[in-house]
Tab-separated table of C-alpha atoms and ligand atoms in Angstrom:
chain	number	residue	atom	x	y	z
A	1	UNK	CA	-90.258	-20.015	65.305
A	2	UNK	CA	-89.282	-22.887	62.934
A	3	UNK	CA	-85.744	-22.209	61.776
A	4	UNK	CA	-86.209	-24.439	58.648
A	5	UNK	CA	-88.935	-22.247	57.378
A	6	UNK	CA	-87.514	-18.910	58.493
A	7	UNK	CA	-87.147	-16.607	55.520
A	8	UNK	CA	-83.875	-14.910	55.561
A	9	UNK	CA	-82.630	-12.311	53.065
A	10	UNK	CA	-78.871	-11.755	52.846
A	11	UNK	CA	-78.000	-8.445	51.229
A	12	UNK	CA	-74.560	-9.293	49.896
A	13	UNK	CA	-72.683	-12.368	48.602
A	14	UNK	CA	-71.037	-14.259	51.473
A	15	UNK	CA	-68.292	-16.960	51.322
A	16	UNK	CA	-69.537	-20.257	49.860
A	17	UNK	CA	-69.457	-22.340	53.073
A	18	UNK	CA	-71.654	-19.764	54.869
A	19	UNK	CA	-74.180	-19.617	52.039
A	20	UNK	CA	-74.226	-23.420	51.780
A	21	UNK	CA	-75.023	-23.650	55.534
A	22	UNK	CA	-77.665	-20.949	55.264
A	23	UNK	CA	-79.373	-22.781	52.501
A	24	UNK	CA	-79.423	-25.964	54.617
A	25	UNK	CA	-80.840	-24.319	57.636
A	26	UNK	CA	-83.241	-21.565	56.340
A	27	UNK	CA	-85.384	-20.458	53.434
A	28	UNK	CA	-82.423	-18.357	52.399
A	29	UNK	CA	-82.503	-15.674	49.692
A	30	UNK	CA	-78.931	-15.001	48.778
A	31	UNK	CA	-77.342	-12.331	46.642
A	32	UNK	CA	-75.201	-14.273	44.067
A	33	UNK	CA	-74.571	-11.178	42.001
A	34	UNK	CA	-73.373	-9.268	45.098
A	35	UNK	CA	-75.073	-6.027	43.889
A	36	UNK	CA	-75.592	-3.598	46.770
A	37	UNK	CA	-79.340	-2.990	47.420
A	38	UNK	CA	-80.785	0.432	47.142
A	39	UNK	CA	-83.222	1.850	49.754
A	40	UNK	CA	-86.287	0.544	47.865
A	41	UNK	CA	-84.794	-2.964	47.553
A	42	UNK	CA	-83.966	-2.919	51.207
A	43	UNK	CA	-87.584	-2.008	52.115
A	44	UNK	CA	-88.897	-4.780	49.921
A	45	UNK	CA	-86.532	-7.243	51.512
A	46	UNK	CA	-87.598	-6.096	55.029
A	47	UNK	CA	-91.180	-6.743	54.041
A	48	UNK	CA	-90.762	-10.315	52.818
A	49	UNK	CA	-88.190	-11.542	55.388
A	50	UNK	CA	-88.343	-12.774	58.921
A	51	UNK	CA	-84.635	-12.076	59.171
A	52	UNK	CA	-82.481	-9.573	57.273
A	53	UNK	CA	-78.671	-10.116	57.135
A	54	UNK	CA	-77.256	-6.729	56.139
A	55	UNK	CA	-73.626	-5.447	56.073
A	56	UNK	CA	-72.002	-2.170	56.566
A	57	UNK	CA	-73.051	-0.998	53.059
A	58	UNK	CA	-76.793	-1.135	53.907
A	59	UNK	CA	-78.000	2.022	55.535
A	60	UNK	CA	-81.069	1.140	57.640
A	61	UNK	CA	-82.142	4.492	59.009
A	62	UNK	CA	-85.293	5.302	60.929
A	63	UNK	CA	-87.122	6.310	57.665
A	64	UNK	CA	-86.438	2.843	56.125
A	65	UNK	CA	-87.129	0.941	59.253
A	66	UNK	CA	-90.486	2.661	59.591
A	67	UNK	CA	-91.348	0.860	56.377
A	68	UNK	CA	-90.176	-2.635	57.498
A	69	UNK	CA	-92.940	-5.201	57.348
A	70	UNK	CA	-94.629	-6.767	60.381
A	71	UNK	CA	-92.898	-9.990	59.528
A	72	UNK	CA	-89.271	-8.769	60.148
A	73	UNK	CA	-88.236	-9.869	63.628
A	74	UNK	CA	-84.399	-9.947	63.485
A	75	UNK	CA	-81.655	-7.969	61.777
A	76	UNK	CA	-78.514	-10.142	61.969
A	77	UNK	CA	-75.762	-7.798	60.880
A	78	UNK	CA	-72.798	-9.382	59.166
A	79	UNK	CA	-70.198	-7.179	60.821
A	80	UNK	CA	-69.188	-5.852	64.254
A	81	UNK	CA	-70.070	-2.213	63.706
A	82	UNK	CA	-73.824	-1.444	63.601
A	83	UNK	CA	-73.631	2.305	62.833
A	84	UNK	CA	-75.427	1.610	59.549
A	85	UNK	CA	-78.551	0.636	61.548
A	86	UNK	CA	-80.815	2.917	63.657
A	87	UNK	CA	-80.733	0.426	66.568
A	88	UNK	CA	-83.083	2.409	68.815
A	89	UNK	CA	-85.763	2.600	66.123
A	90	UNK	CA	-85.448	-1.072	65.274
A	91	UNK	CA	-85.742	-2.106	68.887
A	92	UNK	CA	-88.743	0.169	69.347
A	93	UNK	CA	-90.389	-1.680	66.485
A	94	UNK	CA	-89.745	-4.971	68.252
A	95	UNK	CA	-86.890	-6.005	65.940
A	96	UNK	CA	-83.866	-7.737	67.556
A	97	UNK	CA	-80.431	-6.654	66.364
A	98	UNK	CA	-77.318	-8.795	66.474
A	99	UNK	CA	-73.757	-8.342	65.236
A	100	UNK	CA	-70.580	-10.374	64.943
A	101	UNK	CA	-68.041	-9.156	67.546
A	102	UNK	CA	-64.841	-10.889	68.473
A	103	UNK	CA	-64.177	-12.907	65.293
A	104	UNK	CA	-62.569	-10.023	63.432
A	105	UNK	CA	-60.524	-8.565	66.260
A	106	UNK	CA	-57.129	-10.116	65.395
A	107	UNK	CA	-57.503	-9.502	61.591
A	108	UNK	CA	-58.394	-5.870	62.151
A	109	UNK	CA	-55.545	-5.443	64.647
A	110	UNK	CA	-53.102	-6.956	62.129
A	111	UNK	CA	-54.171	-4.425	59.473
A	112	UNK	CA	-53.871	-1.630	62.036
A	113	UNK	CA	-50.342	-2.721	62.783
A	114	UNK	CA	-49.570	-2.926	59.128
A	115	UNK	CA	-50.544	0.727	58.748
A	116	UNK	CA	-48.690	1.735	61.944
A	117	UNK	CA	-45.525	0.305	60.190
A	118	UNK	CA	-46.366	1.235	56.623
A	119	UNK	CA	-46.847	4.993	57.098
A	120	UNK	CA	-43.728	5.994	59.098
A	121	UNK	CA	-41.573	3.535	57.162
A	122	UNK	CA	-42.946	4.789	53.761
A	123	UNK	CA	-43.552	1.295	52.438
A	124	UNK	CA	-46.107	2.259	49.797
A	125	UNK	CA	-43.847	5.090	48.530
A	126	UNK	CA	-41.107	2.468	48.114
A	127	UNK	CA	-43.449	0.059	46.237
A	128	UNK	CA	-44.524	2.843	43.956
A	129	UNK	CA	-40.849	3.689	43.018
A	130	UNK	CA	-40.215	0.092	42.065
A	131	UNK	CA	-43.444	-0.029	40.016
A	132	UNK	CA	-42.426	3.170	38.247
A	133	UNK	CA	-38.972	1.684	37.506
A	134	UNK	CA	-37.384	4.617	39.423
A	135	UNK	CA	-34.984	2.550	41.634
A	136	UNK	CA	-31.618	3.719	40.406
A	137	UNK	CA	-29.492	2.494	43.342
A	138	UNK	CA	-29.313	2.787	47.151
A	139	UNK	CA	-28.339	6.034	48.812
A	140	UNK	CA	-27.810	6.733	52.527
A	141	UNK	CA	-30.360	9.593	52.708
A	142	UNK	CA	-32.954	8.269	50.447
A	143	UNK	CA	-36.578	7.427	51.518
A	144	UNK	CA	-35.871	7.978	55.163
A	145	UNK	CA	-38.865	7.213	57.305
A	146	UNK	CA	-39.196	7.510	61.091
A	147	UNK	CA	-38.457	4.748	63.646
A	148	UNK	CA	-41.448	3.043	65.160
A	149	UNK	CA	-39.839	1.569	68.263
A	150	UNK	CA	-39.701	3.731	71.271
A	151	UNK	CA	-42.552	6.050	70.087
A	152	UNK	CA	-45.753	6.724	71.949
A	153	UNK	CA	-48.887	5.118	70.479
A	154	UNK	CA	-52.170	6.614	71.622
A	155	UNK	CA	-55.075	4.215	71.053
A	156	UNK	CA	-58.568	5.684	71.038
A	157	UNK	CA	-60.977	2.931	72.137
A	158	UNK	CA	-59.459	0.174	74.209
A	159	UNK	CA	-62.068	-2.533	73.500
A	160	UNK	CA	-61.169	-5.911	72.011
A	161	UNK	CA	-59.547	-4.377	68.799
A	162	UNK	CA	-57.680	-1.671	70.740
A	163	UNK	CA	-56.264	-4.212	73.122
A	164	UNK	CA	-55.258	-6.542	70.285
A	165	UNK	CA	-53.506	-3.541	68.568
A	166	UNK	CA	-51.739	-2.682	71.885
A	167	UNK	CA	-50.434	-6.245	72.236
A	168	UNK	CA	-48.869	-6.106	68.762
A	169	UNK	CA	-47.539	-2.591	69.203
A	170	UNK	CA	-45.914	-3.394	72.494
A	171	UNK	CA	-43.993	-6.211	70.788
A	172	UNK	CA	-42.670	-3.654	68.313
A	173	UNK	CA	-41.419	-1.478	71.170
A	174	UNK	CA	-44.107	1.193	71.112
A	175	UNK	CA	-45.214	2.742	74.410
A	176	UNK	CA	-48.849	2.207	74.877
A	177	UNK	CA	-51.247	5.066	75.876
A	178	UNK	CA	-55.024	4.951	75.541
A	179	UNK	CA	-58.213	6.895	75.936
A	180	UNK	CA	-61.505	5.009	76.487
A	181	UNK	CA	-64.900	5.748	77.879
A	182	UNK	CA	-63.981	3.492	80.865
A	183	UNK	CA	-60.600	2.735	82.203
A	184	UNK	CA	-59.766	-0.942	81.549
A	185	UNK	CA	-58.878	-3.281	84.463
A	186	UNK	CA	-55.589	-2.958	86.282
A	187	UNK	CA	-54.554	-6.444	85.002
A	188	UNK	CA	-55.003	-5.445	81.360
A	189	UNK	CA	-53.096	-2.132	81.864
A	190	UNK	CA	-50.328	-4.058	83.571
A	191	UNK	CA	-50.165	-6.665	80.774
A	192	UNK	CA	-49.997	-3.937	78.115
A	193	UNK	CA	-47.970	-1.452	80.225
A	194	UNK	CA	-50.619	0.948	79.147
A	195	UNK	CA	-51.113	4.491	80.411
A	196	UNK	CA	-54.745	5.742	80.688
A	197	UNK	CA	-55.561	9.263	79.722
A	198	UNK	CA	-58.887	10.463	80.942
A	199	UNK	CA	-58.557	13.521	78.821
A	200	UNK	CA	-58.369	12.781	75.055
A	201	UNK	CA	-57.109	16.284	74.426
A	202	UNK	CA	-54.157	15.834	76.753
A	203	UNK	CA	-53.274	12.471	75.269
A	204	UNK	CA	-53.378	13.712	71.706
A	205	UNK	CA	-50.937	16.559	72.395
A	206	UNK	CA	-48.341	14.115	73.496
A	207	UNK	CA	-48.538	11.148	70.973
A	208	UNK	CA	-46.275	10.198	68.087
A	209	UNK	CA	-48.889	7.829	66.455
A	210	UNK	CA	-52.681	7.831	67.121
A	211	UNK	CA	-54.775	4.809	66.328
A	212	UNK	CA	-58.508	4.998	66.088
A	213	UNK	CA	-60.174	1.791	67.416
A	214	UNK	CA	-63.516	2.970	68.770
A	215	UNK	CA	-66.957	2.318	67.229
A	216	UNK	CA	-68.815	5.140	65.430
A	217	UNK	CA	-71.718	6.288	67.573
A	218	UNK	CA	-73.343	9.705	68.037
A	219	UNK	CA	-70.762	10.309	70.837
A	220	UNK	CA	-67.743	9.503	68.639
A	221	UNK	CA	-68.841	11.289	65.456
A	222	UNK	CA	-65.947	13.704	64.614
A	223	UNK	CA	-64.343	12.835	67.876
A	224	UNK	CA	-61.088	13.862	66.078
A	225	UNK	CA	-62.534	17.298	65.139
A	226	UNK	CA	-60.464	20.012	63.539
A	227	UNK	CA	-59.878	21.457	67.012
A	228	UNK	CA	-58.620	18.163	68.326
A	229	UNK	CA	-56.500	17.290	65.275
A	230	UNK	CA	-54.784	20.685	65.766
A	231	UNK	CA	-53.591	19.405	69.182
A	232	UNK	CA	-51.452	16.719	67.570
A	233	UNK	CA	-47.735	17.447	67.104
A	234	UNK	CA	-46.713	18.064	63.520
A	235	UNK	CA	-44.599	14.943	63.495
A	236	UNK	CA	-47.588	12.732	64.490
A	237	UNK	CA	-49.151	10.059	62.396
A	238	UNK	CA	-52.835	8.994	62.418
A	239	UNK	CA	-54.158	5.444	61.674
A	240	UNK	CA	-57.856	4.688	61.361
A	241	UNK	CA	-59.263	1.162	60.828
A	242	UNK	CA	-62.459	1.794	62.729
A	243	UNK	CA	-64.950	4.181	60.985
A	244	UNK	CA	-64.258	7.241	58.862
A	245	UNK	CA	-66.856	9.285	60.678
A	246	UNK	CA	-64.808	9.384	63.801
A	247	UNK	CA	-62.322	11.841	62.027
A	248	UNK	CA	-63.285	15.073	60.371
A	249	UNK	CA	-61.908	13.881	57.051
A	250	UNK	CA	-61.715	17.357	55.432
A	251	UNK	CA	-59.873	18.801	58.388
A	252	UNK	CA	-57.436	15.860	58.319
A	253	UNK	CA	-56.847	16.211	54.571
A	254	UNK	CA	-56.256	20.003	54.940
A	255	UNK	CA	-53.685	19.453	57.845
A	256	UNK	CA	-51.874	16.698	55.870
A	257	UNK	CA	-51.707	18.915	52.849
A	258	UNK	CA	-50.213	21.802	54.913
A	259	UNK	CA	-47.756	19.326	56.519
A	260	UNK	CA	-49.287	20.052	59.939
A	261	UNK	CA	-49.242	16.277	60.459
A	262	UNK	CA	-46.649	13.756	59.287
A	263	UNK	CA	-48.913	11.151	57.665
A	264	UNK	CA	-51.932	9.003	57.897
A	265	UNK	CA	-52.959	5.374	57.308
A	266	UNK	CA	-56.734	5.079	56.594
A	267	UNK	CA	-58.701	1.944	55.864
A	268	UNK	CA	-62.059	3.711	56.373
A	269	UNK	CA	-63.530	7.014	55.137
A	270	UNK	CA	-66.262	9.355	56.114
A	271	UNK	CA	-68.292	9.103	52.943
A	272	UNK	CA	-67.289	5.575	51.749
A	273	UNK	CA	-66.685	4.649	48.969
A	274	UNK	CA	-65.967	8.308	48.259
A	275	UNK	CA	-62.559	9.599	49.515
A	276	UNK	CA	-61.528	13.211	49.846
A	277	UNK	CA	-59.603	13.778	46.690
A	278	UNK	CA	-56.836	15.668	48.601
A	279	UNK	CA	-55.979	12.501	50.471
A	280	UNK	CA	-55.343	10.614	47.257
A	281	UNK	CA	-52.687	13.067	46.146
A	282	UNK	CA	-50.554	13.027	49.231
A	283	UNK	CA	-47.386	10.880	49.360
A	284	UNK	CA	-47.437	10.508	53.114
A	285	UNK	CA	-50.848	8.878	53.188
A	286	UNK	CA	-51.674	5.173	52.848
A	287	UNK	CA	-55.240	4.446	51.811
A	288	UNK	CA	-56.956	1.067	51.935
A	289	UNK	CA	-60.406	0.129	50.672
A	290	UNK	CA	-62.027	-0.917	54.015
A	291	UNK	CA	-60.156	-4.263	54.139
A	292	UNK	CA	-59.217	-4.471	57.872
A	293	UNK	CA	-61.194	-7.589	58.507
A	294	UNK	CA	-61.022	-8.994	55.068
A	295	UNK	CA	-59.698	-12.501	55.463
A	296	UNK	CA	-61.433	-15.615	54.255
A	297	UNK	CA	-61.179	-17.170	57.786
A	298	UNK	CA	-62.671	-14.014	59.355
A	299	UNK	CA	-65.537	-13.839	56.891
A	300	UNK	CA	-66.411	-17.441	57.468
A	301	UNK	CA	-66.339	-16.906	61.257
A	302	UNK	CA	-68.575	-13.901	60.843
A	303	UNK	CA	-71.052	-15.976	58.836
A	304	UNK	CA	-71.021	-18.619	61.423
A	305	UNK	CA	-71.830	-16.015	64.102
A	306	UNK	CA	-74.687	-14.754	62.023
A	307	UNK	CA	-76.035	-18.314	61.717
A	308	UNK	CA	-75.708	-18.914	65.422
A	309	UNK	CA	-77.531	-15.674	66.197
A	310	UNK	CA	-80.440	-16.612	63.806
A	311	UNK	CA	-80.606	-20.161	65.054
A	312	UNK	CA	-80.711	-19.151	68.726
A	313	UNK	CA	-83.305	-16.498	68.065
A	314	UNK	CA	-85.421	-18.922	66.066
A	315	UNK	CA	-85.208	-21.434	68.917
A	316	UNK	CA	-86.707	-18.842	71.184
A	317	UNK	CA	-83.565	-17.929	73.064
A	318	UNK	CA	-81.686	-14.593	73.431
A	319	UNK	CA	-79.081	-14.574	70.625
A	320	UNK	CA	-75.494	-14.342	71.930
A	321	UNK	CA	-74.560	-11.117	70.133
A	322	UNK	CA	-77.699	-9.002	70.772
A	323	UNK	CA	-77.065	-5.315	70.429
A	324	UNK	CA	-79.128	-3.033	72.675
A	325	UNK	CA	-79.236	0.774	72.444
A	326	UNK	CA	-77.613	1.248	75.850
A	327	UNK	CA	-74.457	-0.610	74.650
A	328	UNK	CA	-73.839	2.110	72.123
B	1	8YV	C1	-66.758	-5.552	57.871
B	1	8YV	C2	-66.330	-3.702	59.721
B	1	8YV	O1	-66.012	-5.724	56.714
B	1	8YV	O2	-67.413	-5.424	60.933
B	1	8YV	C3	-67.245	-4.324	60.852
B	1	8YV	O3	-67.644	-3.450	61.654
B	1	8YV	O4	-66.099	-2.655	59.681
B	1	8YV	C4	-65.830	-4.595	58.624
B	1	8YV	O5	-64.632	-5.158	59.090
B	1	8YV	C5	-68.034	-4.946	57.543
B	1	8YV	O6	-68.657	-4.296	58.582
B	1	8YV	C6	-69.015	-6.053	57.189
B	1	8YV	O7	-70.317	-5.615	57.311
């Protein structure tokens, strides 16, 4: 395939340096207005493109993929998670899927750590008091949070991001515990002084803070179900920078409302951009608009990865970040 003539359709506005490079390399159709495409617009894009560059906001389910044109050969996702794409259907139709892992690990871990600190230390509540001009003077018993150091952090999903969170959390004096499909190497466990829990249920019952860092797959959908959330101690906090679907959001909101949990820091939601209205009313909850990996540097690196995947594919090689159904 000749990369120069390759028709690529990018569904959202990307940083300028990425778009400039895409224009140089490909016959690139960009989305200057950054308007999210609806299902019909996605089908039309998949019919006229050799390569589609979607993001988390584009739902490419089996119904839509069934209407992709013969021309579409590659879906080069701008993002690490691919839960918006029915990968099995795409692969069956001979479409290669790639993603952008690795380059957003540290930024996402930073944001996770920010929430691990913000919720128990009530940072947003403090900010709101200043904004409302309600700071009338210091008092020894006012706005008391909970100490972070010495607490047990249970990380669900010890991949790249989970490990990067563990490294930061360890520096803040947290004790690292984790649950993962597979136990990580002894060398990594030793570096992080991490305790492996084969049973998620048993881990949850013993943690002070839980951080969700696993991808959303059919196996992790509502992994934190109402039953599992009920295993947490009432003083426990939950942080999620992965995918909203991993937690039963209504069950979580109900428990937070009834004070069966101490608080939550959420950067992702089950029905984004909709958020359970109960969550917005609670003082012990910090909500962010899916900005875990939102740094300029990270977005440029993601774009660079997308370009490398497309170029390699166009040159007839296996793209470095190919996603295959057995990986999910
Ligand atoms: C991105 C993310 O902003 O990469 C991911 O999986 O969740 C986000 O950090 C988004 O996916 C871009 O498509």
